[in-house]
XYZ file of C-alpha atoms in Angstrom:
145
model
C 93.916 95.089 104.418
C 96.962 96.980 103.309
C 99.021 94.713 100.537
C 102.550 95.259 99.020
C 102.828 94.428 95.212
C 106.046 93.488 93.625
C 107.311 93.153 90.065
C 110.417 91.193 90.173
C 112.605 91.894 87.358
C 116.069 90.926 86.604
C 117.472 94.720 87.156
C 114.808 96.517 89.173
C 112.004 95.554 91.490
C 108.722 97.693 91.058
C 107.054 98.228 94.368
C 103.347 99.366 94.993
C 101.315 99.443 97.952
C 97.279 99.565 98.423
C 95.865 101.907 100.742
C 94.474 100.359 104.201
C 91.132 99.454 102.725
C 92.759 97.342 100.111
C 90.956 99.024 97.501
C 93.582 101.377 95.276
C 97.009 100.411 94.360
C 99.628 103.100 94.155
C 103.269 102.911 92.700
C 105.777 103.821 95.365
C 109.378 103.210 94.238
C 111.766 100.875 92.430
C 114.481 99.146 94.238
C 117.503 98.414 92.150
C 119.044 95.035 91.762
C 122.475 94.904 93.322
C 123.547 91.322 92.987
C 122.701 90.906 96.977
C 119.430 89.148 97.052
C 119.405 88.966 100.833
C 120.128 92.705 101.214
C 117.305 93.298 98.405
C 115.068 91.020 100.731
C 115.976 93.086 103.693
C 114.952 96.284 101.936
C 111.554 94.920 100.570
C 111.167 93.433 104.453
C 111.513 96.984 105.382
C 109.199 98.421 103.229
C 106.577 95.779 104.336
C 107.062 96.999 107.837
C 107.278 100.709 107.183
C 104.059 100.671 105.350
C 102.517 98.067 107.911
C 101.097 95.783 105.123
C 99.483 92.360 105.751
C 100.338 90.673 102.791
C 102.888 90.772 100.091
C 101.743 90.005 96.495
C 104.366 88.649 94.040
C 104.062 89.064 90.403
C 104.675 85.907 88.271
C 105.259 86.242 84.652
C 103.381 83.146 83.303
C 103.339 82.533 79.483
C 100.600 83.941 77.401
C 99.348 80.102 77.343
C 99.276 80.067 80.995
C 102.414 77.774 81.328
C 104.997 78.395 83.743
C 108.564 79.159 81.841
C 111.876 79.887 83.573
C 111.149 83.311 84.421
C 108.174 82.243 86.026
C 110.086 79.597 88.159
C 112.686 81.950 89.122
C 110.159 84.568 90.371
C 108.124 81.881 92.198
C 111.162 80.577 93.834
C 112.162 83.924 94.702
C 108.897 84.663 96.187
C 109.391 81.467 98.602
C 112.830 83.233 99.586
C 111.361 86.238 100.363
C 108.481 84.705 102.557
C 111.258 83.289 104.771
C 112.734 86.840 105.252
C 109.109 88.083 106.028
C 108.818 85.201 108.410
C 110.557 87.216 110.993
C 107.511 89.190 110.830
C 104.499 87.386 111.759
C 101.373 87.681 109.901
C 102.917 88.760 106.497
C 102.392 85.981 104.184
C 103.620 86.124 100.496
C 101.045 85.231 97.828
C 101.703 85.212 94.012
C 99.561 86.586 91.061
C 99.491 86.219 87.405
C 101.444 89.637 86.089
C 101.164 88.623 82.439
C 101.108 91.828 80.240
C 101.384 94.288 83.356
C 104.511 95.683 81.823
C 102.856 96.009 78.789
C 100.013 98.049 80.297
C 102.063 100.078 82.215
C 104.297 101.149 79.132
C 101.213 102.146 77.422
C 99.822 104.047 79.967
C 102.952 106.253 80.503
C 103.135 106.580 76.642
C 99.415 108.000 76.971
C 100.968 110.526 79.429
C 103.609 111.276 76.737
C 106.628 110.414 79.184
C 109.688 109.960 77.076
C 111.544 106.547 77.035
C 114.222 107.387 79.635
C 111.311 108.762 81.930
C 109.298 105.733 81.415
C 112.115 103.077 82.231
C 112.563 104.952 85.635
C 108.910 104.287 86.567
C 107.587 101.522 84.646
C 108.295 98.734 87.127
C 106.758 100.442 89.821
C 103.522 101.220 87.475
C 103.541 97.762 86.542
C 103.700 96.496 90.083
C 100.575 98.844 90.804
C 98.705 97.150 87.923
C 99.410 93.714 88.932
C 98.492 94.797 92.704
C 95.363 96.561 91.809
C 94.119 93.282 89.808
C 95.034 91.242 92.749
C 92.943 93.716 95.041
C 89.861 93.566 92.481
C 89.801 89.672 92.202
C 90.017 89.327 95.867
C 87.205 91.798 96.474
C 85.310 89.865 93.751
C 85.856 86.756 95.559
C 84.831 87.964 98.942
C 81.637 89.147 97.278
């Protein structure tokens, strides 16, 4: 099962995709926010179609204590909007997944690769999307046995 992972940010959207077996997540690109949310969602829907995904996974930034803060509420609402756009493509549901600390994990991994701050900023969102998607893939595989 191929999945598309999204790290929705206020300035950028990190995008990752899994392999066709649903085992490994790979960062693929960053979509810059333009202020045109329907246009951004069409871009994401086009990526879902291009990669022939069967599910889109949106990271939700819960608070460290697990509560739902304003940003988590906004991302959950956007996931619902995105699902409406993807509704034109039958069989592509949108799921949400806890993305706490994915950006921190991505930043740490990029620092370990000696990427300078400007270079890290260009890729951290898609790496965070891949971290979140990989966690979702691993949890799904474990749940399925």
